[in-house]
Every structure is written in structure tokens, then in C-alpha cells.
Amino acid sequence: HNQKEYVSAKLNDTDFAILAPASSQASFDLLCEEINTMVKNLTKHYELNEKEHFINIGYAKYYAKSDSKELFSKADFALSSSKAKGAFSINSFIEETGENQLLLGKEAWTQELKSAMDQKRFKLAYQNVVAINNVSDVFQSEFFLRLQDYNGHLHNAGYFMPMVMELKLGALLDHYVIARSIEVLKEQLFTSKSICINLGKDIFMQSNDWAWLEDSVESFKKVGLEELYFEMPSSVDMPIEILVKFSKYLRNFGYGFGIDNFAINSESLLAIQHINPDYIKIQASYMIDLFGETGLDAPNRSLGIITDSMEIKVITTNVENNEQRDKLQKMGIKYIQGSFIAEPKIIG
């Protein structure tokens, strides 16, 4: 690369920007990979821990009509998405054809997300978890969020969650989802004997949020909801005692706790023994890659032993076709969820 054509700048202590010519997407990807490799080599050279010393790259293309504000907004959004994916991730801003992508800076994003909550433009959607051999046997309806912009377009979580996390609005959004869920049940806009709500860790980190969460569980009971599950991703970085305490509290009401996006390693296997969740959710492609068609007997017998002995249900998510379903059935999986059954449907 001819680096004379580059303009590089330090924006603040942790953010840097490069303005560089690129003839194609591939050449830009290559440049980002080179920067990534260079920094990785530096961390190795100085024997630094890669988990603590790493970079994230977000990039956006500029056009003749782009102004600097729009370009920075796109790059900032791409960077937030990259941070959400983890260390040394590279992410580009995807131009959404035919849609007016929200090109917002952080202040405008904060305003947009808060006004979307106030105006109930965050719509609840649901997708069912069903028995593998009988799709009308529903185990639970999982709630998701869709953000409706001012043009009426609906965006899924991949669009707004990176900025929610970046702006530390996770707990506020969890409050919204719970309050809105109680509302739709009360107004009978949605009827189900069993619902599931995802939580982030922020809501557990403040004592007043904890009290609010307990009150909410009682509110679900008052509106007559038979079964309620809260679930959290297995990668969540928080003290296990909190999850044990919360799952015990839920059980007092006959409600339950689940772990989503389960990845099999010694830490997560130990965690489920402590927490004793009602179920774990594992992505279909991961499950099939890991266990092939041999079922839970191999190569990781420990998962089968733990889930069987503790009566923890194994639910497979993101099931997309008949072939996956058949493989999972041979493996002894009882519950599935995914677009193969039905796409998420908007409640309101």
C-alpha cells in the first residue's frame, strides 16, 4: 500500500482514525487484516495478554456526497458492532439498500433509543420453542425486540444492540421489555401460558434494579402468567452467586431460569451445576458440528451426564431446515426453535 496517500489521526486516548483509498471491498478488508495482524504481533512481542490488550476495527466507505459527520457516524456504528463481537473483530458499516439507515452520532443515538422507548417504537415480537416431534406443542414463547424507525421500517437487535451496549442503556432497555411484556399480557394483546425474556447483566448490578425486578416477577404472577422464564447468555461476565440467588427467587413463584447461547467448556459446565437452570439453549449448527450424529454420548459426554442427571432441558435454537431437524432428532433433542418453525412475529 502507498501509505503516503493515507491520513491518520488520533481522536482520543483510545480511538484512532485512518482515511485511506481503497479500490474495492477486498482491498479494504486486507488493509484491516494487516492492521490487526500488526497489533497482534506487537502484543506477542511484548508478551501482553491479548484479552486485555486488543483492538477493534470498524470501517465505512465514503462517497463523493458523504460529509465528514455522516462518515464518522457510520464508522462509529461499525466500531460499536465490532466491539460487541469481541477482541480483534473487524466490522464494516453495511449500507441498507432501500432503507434510510439511522446515521446517528452517540448523542443522537441516545436520544433516538430513549424516544423509541417513550413512543413504544420498540415493538415486541415472539418466537416459539416447540417440541421437535410436534410443532403445536409449545414449550415457551420467547420475546424479542424490533426497533421501528420513523419510516416504519423494523430493525432487529443486530442493528441497535451494539449502540445500546456502547451507551450503557442495557438495563433501561430490560426495564422497558419487562414493563411492556406485563402491559401486553394485561391488555391480552398476547396470550401464552409460558413466556421467556432475555436479560443483560446491568440490571443485576444496581440494588434498586434488583428490587424492581422482584416486583416485576410478582406483577407477572398477578396478571395470571403460568410460566415465565428469564434467560441470560452463558458468556455473561458476572458473579455466579447472583444467578443462583435469582433463579432460586424465580422458583419461589413456580417460574424458571434458562441459559442462552450455551458454549461447552469447563467453566460453563461448572456454572450449570451451580445454577441448575431449567434449560440451556444451544445453536443448531454448533450442536451438529460438535456432536455430529452421535447424540450427547460423544465427544462431550459430560454435557449429557449433567443435563440428564439434573433434568435440564436442552433446547436447540436457529434451526433452519429439515436436515438439521432430522439430525437433532436422531441426537435425542426434544425441543427446537428457529426460522424452520416460524420467523418471529410482531405483537405490538
Short mmCIF file of C-alpha atoms in Angstrom, two decimals, residues 38-159:
data_model
loop_
_atom_site.label_atom_id
_atom_site.label_comp_id
_atom_site.label_asym_id
_atom_site.label_seq_id
_atom_site.Cartn_x
_atom_site.Cartn_y
_atom_site.Cartn_z
CA MET A 38 0.48 -5.92 13.13
CA VAL A 39 -1.11 -5.19 16.54
CA LYS A 40 -1.34 -8.92 17.38
CA ASN A 41 2.38 -9.27 16.61
CA LEU A 42 3.11 -6.32 18.90
CA THR A 43 1.16 -7.88 21.78
CA LYS A 44 3.10 -11.14 21.27
CA HIS A 45 6.41 -9.31 21.04
CA TYR A 46 5.82 -7.54 24.35
CA GLU A 47 4.21 -10.64 25.90
CA LEU A 48 0.95 -8.83 26.61
CA ASN A 49 -2.29 -10.58 27.45
CA GLU A 50 -4.47 -10.46 24.30
CA LYS A 51 -7.62 -10.43 26.40
CA GLU A 52 -6.57 -7.12 27.96
CA HIS A 53 -4.65 -5.54 25.07
CA PHE A 54 -6.51 -5.69 21.80
CA ILE A 55 -8.06 -3.53 19.10
CA ASN A 56 -11.39 -3.37 17.32
CA ILE A 57 -11.80 -2.07 13.81
CA GLY A 58 -14.90 -0.55 12.28
CA TYR A 59 -14.89 0.95 8.81
CA ALA A 60 -17.24 2.71 6.42
CA LYS A 61 -16.94 3.64 2.75
CA TYR A 62 -17.10 7.26 1.76
CA TYR A 63 -18.64 8.63 -1.39
CA ALA A 64 -18.37 11.96 -3.20
CA LYS A 65 -21.50 13.22 -1.44
CA SER A 66 -20.54 11.97 2.05
CA ASP A 67 -19.83 14.63 4.62
CA SER A 68 -17.41 14.01 7.48
CA LYS A 69 -20.18 13.82 10.10
CA GLU A 70 -22.01 11.08 8.22
CA LEU A 71 -18.78 9.17 7.61
CA PHE A 72 -17.80 9.31 11.30
CA SER A 73 -21.30 8.20 12.33
CA LYS A 74 -21.10 5.17 10.03
CA ALA A 75 -17.58 4.27 11.20
CA ASP A 76 -18.59 4.78 14.84
CA PHE A 77 -21.58 2.45 14.39
CA ALA A 78 -19.37 -0.17 12.71
CA LEU A 79 -16.84 0.13 15.56
CA SER A 80 -19.55 -0.39 18.21
CA SER A 81 -20.68 -3.54 16.37
CA SER A 82 -17.07 -4.72 16.23
CA LYS A 83 -16.65 -4.20 20.00
CA ALA A 84 -19.81 -6.23 20.61
CA LYS A 85 -18.24 -9.14 18.68
CA GLY A 86 -15.09 -9.21 20.83
CA ALA A 87 -11.32 -8.64 20.61
CA PHE A 88 -9.69 -8.13 17.19
CA SER A 89 -13.05 -8.10 15.36
CA ILE A 90 -13.39 -6.18 12.11
CA ASN A 91 -16.78 -4.82 11.13
CA SER A 92 -17.96 -2.73 8.21
CA PHE A 93 -20.98 -0.46 8.01
CA ILE A 94 -23.47 -2.25 5.75
CA GLU A 95 -25.42 0.09 3.51
CA GLU A 96 -29.06 -0.97 3.71
CA THR A 97 -30.47 -0.53 0.22
CA GLY A 98 -33.91 1.00 0.01
CA GLU A 99 -33.92 1.88 3.71
CA ASN A 100 -32.92 5.06 5.45
CA GLN A 101 -30.33 3.69 7.85
CA LEU A 102 -30.17 5.78 11.01
CA LEU A 103 -26.90 7.62 10.62
CA LEU A 104 -26.51 9.00 14.08
CA GLY A 105 -23.75 10.09 16.38
CA LYS A 106 -23.74 8.93 20.01
CA GLU A 107 -25.83 11.82 21.35
CA ALA A 108 -28.41 11.37 18.63
CA TRP A 109 -28.43 7.58 19.21
CA THR A 110 -29.09 8.14 22.92
CA GLN A 111 -31.99 10.43 22.07
CA GLU A 112 -33.35 8.02 19.42
CA LEU A 113 -33.22 4.96 21.71
CA LYS A 114 -34.88 6.78 24.60
CA SER A 115 -37.60 8.29 22.41
CA ALA A 116 -38.21 4.84 20.84
CA MET A 117 -38.93 3.56 24.36
CA ASP A 118 -41.16 6.54 25.20
CA GLN A 119 -43.10 6.21 21.95
CA LYS A 120 -43.24 2.40 22.12
CA ARG A 121 -41.46 2.16 18.78
CA PHE A 122 -39.57 -0.77 20.27
CA LYS A 123 -42.01 -3.49 19.25
CA LEU A 124 -42.24 -6.85 20.98
CA ALA A 125 -42.00 -9.89 18.74
CA TYR A 126 -42.16 -13.54 19.76
CA GLN A 127 -40.85 -16.87 18.51
CA ASN A 128 -41.93 -20.19 19.96
CA VAL A 129 -39.84 -23.06 21.30
CA VAL A 130 -41.66 -26.25 20.29
CA ALA A 131 -41.41 -30.00 20.74
CA ILE A 132 -39.30 -31.46 17.92
CA ASN A 133 -41.92 -34.09 17.07
CA ASN A 134 -44.97 -31.82 17.42
CA VAL A 135 -44.70 -28.12 16.47
CA SER A 136 -48.08 -27.32 18.04
CA ASP A 137 -46.70 -28.39 21.45
CA VAL A 138 -45.28 -25.01 22.60
CA PHE A 139 -42.80 -25.02 25.50
CA GLN A 140 -42.41 -21.21 25.59
CA SER A 141 -42.79 -18.02 23.55
CA GLU A 142 -39.53 -16.08 23.57
CA PHE A 143 -39.84 -12.29 23.35
CA PHE A 144 -37.56 -10.23 21.08
CA LEU A 145 -37.34 -6.53 20.28
CA ARG A 146 -37.67 -4.82 16.91
CA LEU A 147 -36.97 -1.09 16.53
CA GLN A 148 -39.40 0.76 14.29
CA ASP A 149 -37.82 3.86 12.77
CA TYR A 150 -39.72 6.96 11.66
CA ASN A 151 -40.22 5.50 8.18
CA GLY A 152 -41.98 2.49 9.66
CA HIS A 153 -39.10 0.10 8.92
CA LEU A 154 -38.42 -2.57 11.54
CA HIS A 155 -34.83 -3.33 12.55
CA ASN A 156 -33.71 -6.36 14.55
CA ALA A 157 -31.35 -6.39 17.53
CA GLY A 158 -28.17 -6.58 15.41
CA TYR A 159 -28.94 -3.01 14.33
#
